[in-house]
Coordinates of C-alpha atoms and ligand atoms in Angstrom, one line a residue:
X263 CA 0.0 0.0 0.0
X264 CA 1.0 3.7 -0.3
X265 CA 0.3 7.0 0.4
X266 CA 2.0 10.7 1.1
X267 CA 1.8 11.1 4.0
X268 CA 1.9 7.7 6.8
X269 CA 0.4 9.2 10.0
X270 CA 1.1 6.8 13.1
X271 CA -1.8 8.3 15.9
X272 CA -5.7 8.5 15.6
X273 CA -5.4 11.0 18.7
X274 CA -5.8 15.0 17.9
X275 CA -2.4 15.2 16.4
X276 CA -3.2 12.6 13.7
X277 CA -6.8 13.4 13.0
X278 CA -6.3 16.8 12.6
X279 CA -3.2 16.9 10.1
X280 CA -5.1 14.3 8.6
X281 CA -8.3 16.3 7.9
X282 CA -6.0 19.5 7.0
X283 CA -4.0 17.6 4.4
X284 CA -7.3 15.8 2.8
X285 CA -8.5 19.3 2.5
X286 CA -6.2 20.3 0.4
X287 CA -5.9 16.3 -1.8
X288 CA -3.1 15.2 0.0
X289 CA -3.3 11.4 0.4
X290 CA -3.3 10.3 4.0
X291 CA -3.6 6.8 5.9
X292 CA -3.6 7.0 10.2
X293 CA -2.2 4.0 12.1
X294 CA -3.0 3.8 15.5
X295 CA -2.7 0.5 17.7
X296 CA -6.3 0.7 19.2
X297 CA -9.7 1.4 18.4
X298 CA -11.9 4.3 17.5
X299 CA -14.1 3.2 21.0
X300 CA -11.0 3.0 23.0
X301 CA -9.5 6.4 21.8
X302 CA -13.2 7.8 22.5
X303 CA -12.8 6.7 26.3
X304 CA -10.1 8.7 27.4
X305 CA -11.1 11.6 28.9
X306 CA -8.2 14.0 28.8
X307 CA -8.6 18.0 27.9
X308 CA -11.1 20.7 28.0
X309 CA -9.9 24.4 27.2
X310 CA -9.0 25.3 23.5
X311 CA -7.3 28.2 22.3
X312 CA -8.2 30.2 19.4
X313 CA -5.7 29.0 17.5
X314 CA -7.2 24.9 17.9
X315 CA -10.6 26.4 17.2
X316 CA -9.5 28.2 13.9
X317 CA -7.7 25.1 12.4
X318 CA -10.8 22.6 13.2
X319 CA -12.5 25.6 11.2
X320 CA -10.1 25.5 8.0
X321 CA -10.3 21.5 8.5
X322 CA -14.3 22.0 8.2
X323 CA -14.9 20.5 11.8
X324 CA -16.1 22.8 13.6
X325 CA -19.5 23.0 14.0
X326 CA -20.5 21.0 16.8
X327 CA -18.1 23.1 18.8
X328 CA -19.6 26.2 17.8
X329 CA -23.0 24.9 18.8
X330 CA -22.1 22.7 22.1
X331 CA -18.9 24.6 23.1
X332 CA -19.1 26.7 25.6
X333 CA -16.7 30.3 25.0
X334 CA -15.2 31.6 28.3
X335 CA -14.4 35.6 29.0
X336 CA -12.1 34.4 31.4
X337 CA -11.4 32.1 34.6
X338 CA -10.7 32.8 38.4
X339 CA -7.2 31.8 40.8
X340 CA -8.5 31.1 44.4
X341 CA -6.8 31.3 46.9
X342 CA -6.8 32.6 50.7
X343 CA -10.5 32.4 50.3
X344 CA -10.8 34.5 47.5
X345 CA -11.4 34.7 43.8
X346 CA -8.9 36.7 42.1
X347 CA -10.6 37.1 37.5
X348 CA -8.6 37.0 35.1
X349 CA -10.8 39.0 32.1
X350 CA -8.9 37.1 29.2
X351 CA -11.4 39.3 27.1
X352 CA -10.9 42.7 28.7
X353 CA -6.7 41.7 29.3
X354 CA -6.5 40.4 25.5
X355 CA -9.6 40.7 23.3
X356 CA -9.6 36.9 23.2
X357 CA -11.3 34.3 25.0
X358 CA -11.0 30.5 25.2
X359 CA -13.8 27.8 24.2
X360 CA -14.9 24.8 27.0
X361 CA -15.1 21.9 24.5
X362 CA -14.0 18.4 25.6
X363 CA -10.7 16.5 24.0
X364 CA -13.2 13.5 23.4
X365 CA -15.9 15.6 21.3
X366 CA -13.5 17.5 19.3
X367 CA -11.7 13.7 18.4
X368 CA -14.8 12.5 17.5
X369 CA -16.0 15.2 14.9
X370 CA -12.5 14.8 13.2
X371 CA -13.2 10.9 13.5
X372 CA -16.5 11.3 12.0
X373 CA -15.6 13.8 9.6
X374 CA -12.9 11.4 8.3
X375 CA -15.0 8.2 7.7
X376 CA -17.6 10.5 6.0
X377 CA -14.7 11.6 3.8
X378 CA -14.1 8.0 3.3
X379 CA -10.3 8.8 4.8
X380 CA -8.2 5.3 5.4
X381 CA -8.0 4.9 9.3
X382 CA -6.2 1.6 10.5
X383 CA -6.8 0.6 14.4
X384 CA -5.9 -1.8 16.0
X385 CA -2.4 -2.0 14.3
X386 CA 0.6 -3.8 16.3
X387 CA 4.4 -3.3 16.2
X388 CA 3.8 -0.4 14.1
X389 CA 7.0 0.9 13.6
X390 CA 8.2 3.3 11.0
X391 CA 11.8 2.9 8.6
X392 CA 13.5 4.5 6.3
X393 CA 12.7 8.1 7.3
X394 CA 16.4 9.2 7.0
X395 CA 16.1 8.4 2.9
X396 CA 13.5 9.9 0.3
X397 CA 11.2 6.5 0.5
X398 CA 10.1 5.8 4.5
X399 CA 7.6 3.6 5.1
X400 CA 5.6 2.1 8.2
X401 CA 5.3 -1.7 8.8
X402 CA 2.4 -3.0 11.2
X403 CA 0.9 -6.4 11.8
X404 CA -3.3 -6.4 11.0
X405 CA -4.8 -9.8 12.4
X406 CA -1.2 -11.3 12.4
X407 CA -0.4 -10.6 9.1
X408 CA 2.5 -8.2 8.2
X409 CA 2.1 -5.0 6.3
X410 CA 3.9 -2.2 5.1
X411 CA 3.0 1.6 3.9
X412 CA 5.2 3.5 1.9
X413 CA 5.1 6.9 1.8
X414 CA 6.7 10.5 0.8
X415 CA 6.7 11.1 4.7
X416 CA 5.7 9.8 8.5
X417 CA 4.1 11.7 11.0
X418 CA 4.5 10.6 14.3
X419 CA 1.1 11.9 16.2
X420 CA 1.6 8.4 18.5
X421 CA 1.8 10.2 21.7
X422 CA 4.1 10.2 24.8
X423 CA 4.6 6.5 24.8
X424 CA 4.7 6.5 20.8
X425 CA 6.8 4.6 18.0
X426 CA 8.3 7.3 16.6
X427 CA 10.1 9.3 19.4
X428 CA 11.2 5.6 20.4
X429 CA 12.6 4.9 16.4
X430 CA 14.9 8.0 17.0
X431 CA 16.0 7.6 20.6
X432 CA 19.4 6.0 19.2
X433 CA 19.7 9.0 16.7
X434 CA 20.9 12.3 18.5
X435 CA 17.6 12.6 20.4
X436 CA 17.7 14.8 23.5
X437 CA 15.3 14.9 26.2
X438 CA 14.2 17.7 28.5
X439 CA 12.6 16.6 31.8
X440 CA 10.8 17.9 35.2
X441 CA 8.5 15.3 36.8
X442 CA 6.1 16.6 39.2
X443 CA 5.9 15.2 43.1
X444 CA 2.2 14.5 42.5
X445 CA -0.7 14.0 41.0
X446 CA -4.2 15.0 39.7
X447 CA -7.3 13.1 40.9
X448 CA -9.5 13.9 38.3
X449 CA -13.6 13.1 38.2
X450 CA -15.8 13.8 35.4
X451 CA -19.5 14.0 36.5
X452 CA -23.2 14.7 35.1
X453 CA -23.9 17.5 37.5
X454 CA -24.4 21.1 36.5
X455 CA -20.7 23.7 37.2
X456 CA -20.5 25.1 40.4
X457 CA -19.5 28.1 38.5
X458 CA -20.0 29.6 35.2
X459 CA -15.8 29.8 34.5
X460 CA -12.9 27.7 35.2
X461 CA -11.5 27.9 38.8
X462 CA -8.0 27.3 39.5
X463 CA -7.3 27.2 43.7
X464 CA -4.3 27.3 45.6
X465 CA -4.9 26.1 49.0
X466 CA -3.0 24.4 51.7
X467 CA -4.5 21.0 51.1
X468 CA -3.4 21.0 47.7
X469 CA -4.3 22.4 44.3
X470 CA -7.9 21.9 43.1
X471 CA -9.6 22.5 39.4
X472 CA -13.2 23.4 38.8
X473 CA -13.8 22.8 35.2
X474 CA -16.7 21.7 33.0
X475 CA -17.6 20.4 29.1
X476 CA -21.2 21.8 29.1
X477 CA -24.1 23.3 31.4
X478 CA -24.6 19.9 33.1
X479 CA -21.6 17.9 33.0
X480 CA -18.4 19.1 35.2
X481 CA -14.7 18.1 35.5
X482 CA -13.0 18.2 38.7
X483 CA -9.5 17.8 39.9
X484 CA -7.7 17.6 43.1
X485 CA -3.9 17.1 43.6
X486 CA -3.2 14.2 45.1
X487 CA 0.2 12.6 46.3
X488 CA 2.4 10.4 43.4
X489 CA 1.6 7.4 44.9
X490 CA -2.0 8.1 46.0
X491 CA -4.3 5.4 44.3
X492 CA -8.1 6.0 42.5
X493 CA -9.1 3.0 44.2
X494 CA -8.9 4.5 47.8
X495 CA -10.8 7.7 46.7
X496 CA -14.7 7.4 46.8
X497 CA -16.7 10.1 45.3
X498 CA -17.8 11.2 48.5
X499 CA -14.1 12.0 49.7
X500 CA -13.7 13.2 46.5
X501 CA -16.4 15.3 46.6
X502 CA -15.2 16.8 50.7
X503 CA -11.9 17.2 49.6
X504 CA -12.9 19.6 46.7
X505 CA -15.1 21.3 48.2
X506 CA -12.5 21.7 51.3
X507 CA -10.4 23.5 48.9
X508 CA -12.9 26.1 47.5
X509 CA -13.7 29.4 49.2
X510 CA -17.0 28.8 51.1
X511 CA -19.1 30.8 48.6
X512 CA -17.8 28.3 45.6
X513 CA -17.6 24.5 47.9
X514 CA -21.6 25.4 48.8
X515 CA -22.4 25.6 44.9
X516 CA -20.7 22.1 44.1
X517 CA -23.4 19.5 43.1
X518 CA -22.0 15.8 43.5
X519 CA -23.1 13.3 42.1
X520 CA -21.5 9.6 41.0
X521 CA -18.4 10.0 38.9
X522 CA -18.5 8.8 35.2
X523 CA -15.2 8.8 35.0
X524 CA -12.5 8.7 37.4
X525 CA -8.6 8.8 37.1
X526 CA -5.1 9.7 38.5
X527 CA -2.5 11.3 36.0
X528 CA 1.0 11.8 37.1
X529 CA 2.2 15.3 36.0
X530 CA 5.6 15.9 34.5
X531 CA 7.2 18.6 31.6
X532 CA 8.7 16.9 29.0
X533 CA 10.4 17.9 25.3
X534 CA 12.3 16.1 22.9
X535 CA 14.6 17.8 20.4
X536 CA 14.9 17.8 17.4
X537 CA 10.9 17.3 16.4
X538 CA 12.4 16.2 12.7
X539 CA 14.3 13.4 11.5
X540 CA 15.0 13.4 7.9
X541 CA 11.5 12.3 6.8
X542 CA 9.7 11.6 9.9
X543 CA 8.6 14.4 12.5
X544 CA 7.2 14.3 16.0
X545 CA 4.1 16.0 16.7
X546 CA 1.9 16.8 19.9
X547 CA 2.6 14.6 23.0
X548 CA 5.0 12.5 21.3
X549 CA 7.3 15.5 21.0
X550 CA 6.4 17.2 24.5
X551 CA 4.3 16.9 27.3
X552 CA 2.9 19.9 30.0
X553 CA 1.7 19.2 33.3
X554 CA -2.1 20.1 32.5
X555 CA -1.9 23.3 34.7
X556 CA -2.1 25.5 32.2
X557 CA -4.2 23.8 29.7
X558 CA -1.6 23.9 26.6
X559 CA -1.1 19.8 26.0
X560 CA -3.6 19.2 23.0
X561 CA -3.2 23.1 22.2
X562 CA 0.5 23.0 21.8
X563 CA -0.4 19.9 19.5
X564 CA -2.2 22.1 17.3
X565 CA 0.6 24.4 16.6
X566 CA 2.3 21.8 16.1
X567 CA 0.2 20.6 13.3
X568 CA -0.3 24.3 12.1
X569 CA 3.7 24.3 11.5
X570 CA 4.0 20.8 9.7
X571 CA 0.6 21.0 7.4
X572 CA 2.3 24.5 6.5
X573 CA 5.5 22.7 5.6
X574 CA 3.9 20.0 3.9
X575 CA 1.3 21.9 2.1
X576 CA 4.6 23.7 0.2
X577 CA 6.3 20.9 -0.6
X578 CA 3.3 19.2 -2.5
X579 CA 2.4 22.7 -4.1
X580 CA 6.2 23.0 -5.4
X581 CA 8.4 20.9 -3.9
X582 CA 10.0 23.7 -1.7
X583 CA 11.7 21.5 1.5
X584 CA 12.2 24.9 3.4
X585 CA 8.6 25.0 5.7
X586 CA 9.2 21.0 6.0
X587 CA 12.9 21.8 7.4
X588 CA 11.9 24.8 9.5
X589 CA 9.0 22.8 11.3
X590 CA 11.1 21.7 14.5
X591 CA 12.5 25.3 15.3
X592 CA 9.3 26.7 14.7
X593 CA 7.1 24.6 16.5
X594 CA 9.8 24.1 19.4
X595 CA 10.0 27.9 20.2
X596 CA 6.3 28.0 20.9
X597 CA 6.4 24.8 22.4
X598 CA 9.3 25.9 24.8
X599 CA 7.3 28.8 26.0
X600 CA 4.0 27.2 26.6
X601 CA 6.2 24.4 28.9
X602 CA 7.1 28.0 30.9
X603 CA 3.8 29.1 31.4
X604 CA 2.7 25.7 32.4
X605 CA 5.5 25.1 34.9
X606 CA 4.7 28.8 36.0
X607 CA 1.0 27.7 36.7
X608 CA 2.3 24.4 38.8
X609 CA 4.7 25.9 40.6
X610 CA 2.2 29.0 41.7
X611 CA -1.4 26.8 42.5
X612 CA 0.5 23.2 44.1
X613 CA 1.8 22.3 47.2
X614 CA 5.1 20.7 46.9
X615 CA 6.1 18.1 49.6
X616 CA 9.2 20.0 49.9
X617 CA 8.1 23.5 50.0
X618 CA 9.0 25.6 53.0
X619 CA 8.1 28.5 54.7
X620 CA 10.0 31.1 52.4
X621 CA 8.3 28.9 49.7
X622 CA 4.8 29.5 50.8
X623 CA 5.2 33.0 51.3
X624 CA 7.4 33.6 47.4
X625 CA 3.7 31.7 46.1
X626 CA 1.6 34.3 48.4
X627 CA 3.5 37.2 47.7
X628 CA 3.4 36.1 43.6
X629 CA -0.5 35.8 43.9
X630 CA -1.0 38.8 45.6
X631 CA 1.2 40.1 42.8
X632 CA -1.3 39.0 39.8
X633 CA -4.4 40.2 42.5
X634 CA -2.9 43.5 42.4
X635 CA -1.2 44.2 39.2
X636 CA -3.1 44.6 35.5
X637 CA 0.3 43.8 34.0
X638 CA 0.6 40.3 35.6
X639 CA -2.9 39.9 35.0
X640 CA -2.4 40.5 31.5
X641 CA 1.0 38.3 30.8
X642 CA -1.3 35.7 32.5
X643 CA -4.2 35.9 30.3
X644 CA -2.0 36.3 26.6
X645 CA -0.4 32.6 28.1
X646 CA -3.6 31.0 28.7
X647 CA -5.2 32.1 25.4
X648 CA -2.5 31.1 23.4
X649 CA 0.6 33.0 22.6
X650 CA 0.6 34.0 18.4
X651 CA 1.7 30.9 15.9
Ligands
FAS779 P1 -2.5 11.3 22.0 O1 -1.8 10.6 23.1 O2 -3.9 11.9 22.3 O3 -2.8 10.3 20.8 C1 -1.8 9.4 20.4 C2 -2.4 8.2 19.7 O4 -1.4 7.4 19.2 C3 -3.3 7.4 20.6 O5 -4.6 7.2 20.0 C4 -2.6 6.1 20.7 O6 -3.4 4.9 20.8 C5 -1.7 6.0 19.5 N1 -0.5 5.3 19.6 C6 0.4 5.3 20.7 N2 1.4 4.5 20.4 C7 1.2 3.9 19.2 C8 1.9 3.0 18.4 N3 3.0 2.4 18.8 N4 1.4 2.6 17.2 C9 0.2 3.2 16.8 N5 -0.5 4.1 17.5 C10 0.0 4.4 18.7 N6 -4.1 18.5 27.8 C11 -4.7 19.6 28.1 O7 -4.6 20.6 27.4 N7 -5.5 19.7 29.2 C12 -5.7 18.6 30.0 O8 -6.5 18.6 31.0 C13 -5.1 17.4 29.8 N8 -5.3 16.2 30.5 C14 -4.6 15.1 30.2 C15 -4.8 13.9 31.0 C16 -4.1 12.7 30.6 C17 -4.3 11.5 31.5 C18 -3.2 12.7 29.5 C19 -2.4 11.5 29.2 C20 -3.1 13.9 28.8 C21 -3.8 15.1 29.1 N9 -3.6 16.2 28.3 C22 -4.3 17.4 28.6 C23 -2.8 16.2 27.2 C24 -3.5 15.6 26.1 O9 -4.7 16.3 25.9 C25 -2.6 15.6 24.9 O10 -2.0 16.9 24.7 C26 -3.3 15.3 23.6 O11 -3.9 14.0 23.8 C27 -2.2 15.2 22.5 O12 -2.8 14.6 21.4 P2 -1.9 13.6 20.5 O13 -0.5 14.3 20.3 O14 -2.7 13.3 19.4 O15 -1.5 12.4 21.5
PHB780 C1 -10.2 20.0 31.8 O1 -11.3 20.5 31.7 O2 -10.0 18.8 31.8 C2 -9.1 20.9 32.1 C3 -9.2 22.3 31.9 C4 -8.2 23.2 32.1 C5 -7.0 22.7 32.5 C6 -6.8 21.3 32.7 C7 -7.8 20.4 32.5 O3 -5.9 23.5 32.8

């Protein structure tokens, strides 16, 4: 079999350089090593930028969002008891839209078998070859039998624990790590938002996240310790620990409910460099990963996409390599900023098993800081909506 471009990832990444690239008659065929059902069931992120929302546009996928998603002016810090605004509109003349990971992959699913686009799940030992020549291609077993795409080019949109990054660890790779000493309990829930934006709270207990995907379905989150376990965690402690870590005014508005959904992540900052090897590029998570503070995981795999379809979309129109060979500087200097702002955001809202007194205070004095001041308000607010492609 061949096509132009071998995509290994039916996650955002994939789909969307996928759609982007059908749009425009470039052949595509996604790989990914589950099923469409099983992709569907993870339950991962909720805030988009502007820049997401504008490429599921030009990919002709954004509909649903428009109708179901829910656009925020801004979202509140809490902490000493307090909510503290930040007015993304009034600080930027942006705002974010409140539209779950899960929906937006299945539009770009649907919109891809409607298109009649080649999708292979359920794919093992997929592993791509050849990248560092003109003719790559990706082998994969299909019911036990052995195949092989060949292709102009591989996009590795395979996520953290992908093929691809793990095709080039032997080839120059370099790695960039923090890991995080805990976790994020996180419960999804059919109850309505106990408020109308995204809360972010700094408290003593730990850090806690109010979020949501629609006027009667909310997604919570408490930080937990690294080697805390779902198992233990009912939803009723769930439900007094958040609310223990809400000013009064908020923890009295939470509706519980049973969990639909409940999960631990572990939290670290991660990026790989380069993002290109010869013919093969990493994209999204299986280039770089953010601890979900500051909501820029499947936004940073947009740009990421924006860069490549850019580079791609020049080559096929005249052959020019130069966007394809500029697409790992470009997308890592946005990239290396958004892992700043989401490190800022950790370090500011959790409490660190190690933090001390003159720890506690540097996070007090910074939040009174951003309480008090328009300016750090405002470098806040251009971070969380997205910083320009
Ligand atoms: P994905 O991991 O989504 O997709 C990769 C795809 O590749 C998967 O379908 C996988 O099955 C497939 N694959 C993997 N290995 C393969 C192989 N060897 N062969 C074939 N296919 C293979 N981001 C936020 O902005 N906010 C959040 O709150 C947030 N919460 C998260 C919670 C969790 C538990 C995780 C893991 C991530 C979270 N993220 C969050 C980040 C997340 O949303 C990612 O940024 C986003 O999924 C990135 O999309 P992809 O790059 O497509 O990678
Ligand atoms: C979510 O809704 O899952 C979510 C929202 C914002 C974040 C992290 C997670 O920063």
């Amino acid at each position: 079999m061949r096509t132009q471009v071998a995509i290994i990832g039916s996650g955002p990444s994939g789909l969307l350089l996928s759609a982007l690239l059908d749009q425009i008659g470039v052949d595509t065929v996604v790989i990914d090593r589950v099923d469409r059902d099983y992709i569907l069931g993870r339950i991962r992120a909720g805030v988009l930028e502007s820049g997401m929302t504008a490429l599921l546009d030009q990919a002709g996928v954004g509909a649903r969002m428009h109708r179901e998603g829910l656009v925020h002016d801004g979202f509140e810090l809490s902490f000493g008891g307090r909510l503290c605004r930040i007015d993304l509109k009034a600080l930027t003349g942006k705002n974010v839209m409140v539209y779950g990971q899960t929906e937006l992959t299945r539009d770009l699913m649907d919109d891809r078998e409607a298109r009649g686009g080649k999708t292979i799940y359920n794919a093992k030992n997929v592993t791509p070859h050849d990248f560092d020549g003109a003719k790559p291609c990706v082998t994969y077993e299909l019911d036990g039998v052995e195949h092989r795409l060949d292709c102009d080019f591989i996009a590795g949109c395979d996520g953290y624990h992908g093929a691809s990054r793990a095709a080039v660890e032997d080839k120059g790779l370099r790695h960039y790590e923090k890991i995080y000493p805990f976790g994020w309990l996180g419960v999804l829930a059919d109850v309505p938002p106990a408020h109308d934006e995204l809360i972010y709270a700094n408290h003593k207990r730990g850090f806690a996240l109010c979020s949501q995907r629609s006027k009667v379905r909310s997604r919570y989150y408490v930080q937990v310790p690294l080697d805390d376990k779902v198992e233990v965690w009912s939803d009723d402690a769930f439900w007094d620990e958040l609310r223990r870590r809400l000013p009064d005014d908020v923890a009295e508005k939470v509706t519980t409910g049973p969990s639909i959904e409940k999960s631990i992540a572990p939290l670290r900052s991660y990026v790989a460099e380069p993002l290109r090897f010869g013919r093969m590029f990493l994209v999204g998570d299986a280039g770089h990963i953010v601890p979900p503070t500051g909501a820029k995981g499947l936004n940073l795999a947009a740009s990421d996409v924006h860069y490549l379809f850019e580079g791609l979309r020049d080559f096929y129109a005249d052959g020019a390599m130069s966007g394809v060979d500029a697409y790992s500087g470009r997308a890592l200097a946005r990239i290396w900023k958004a892992e700043r702002f989401s490190w800022f955001m950790t370090t500011l809202l959790h409490r660190f098993p190690t933090s001390g007194e003159f720890d506690l205070r540097i996070q007090e004095a910074e939040l009174d800081y951003i309480a008090t001041s328009e300016t750090a308000r405002r470098s806040i607010a251009e971070n969380y909506i997205g910083l320009p492609y």
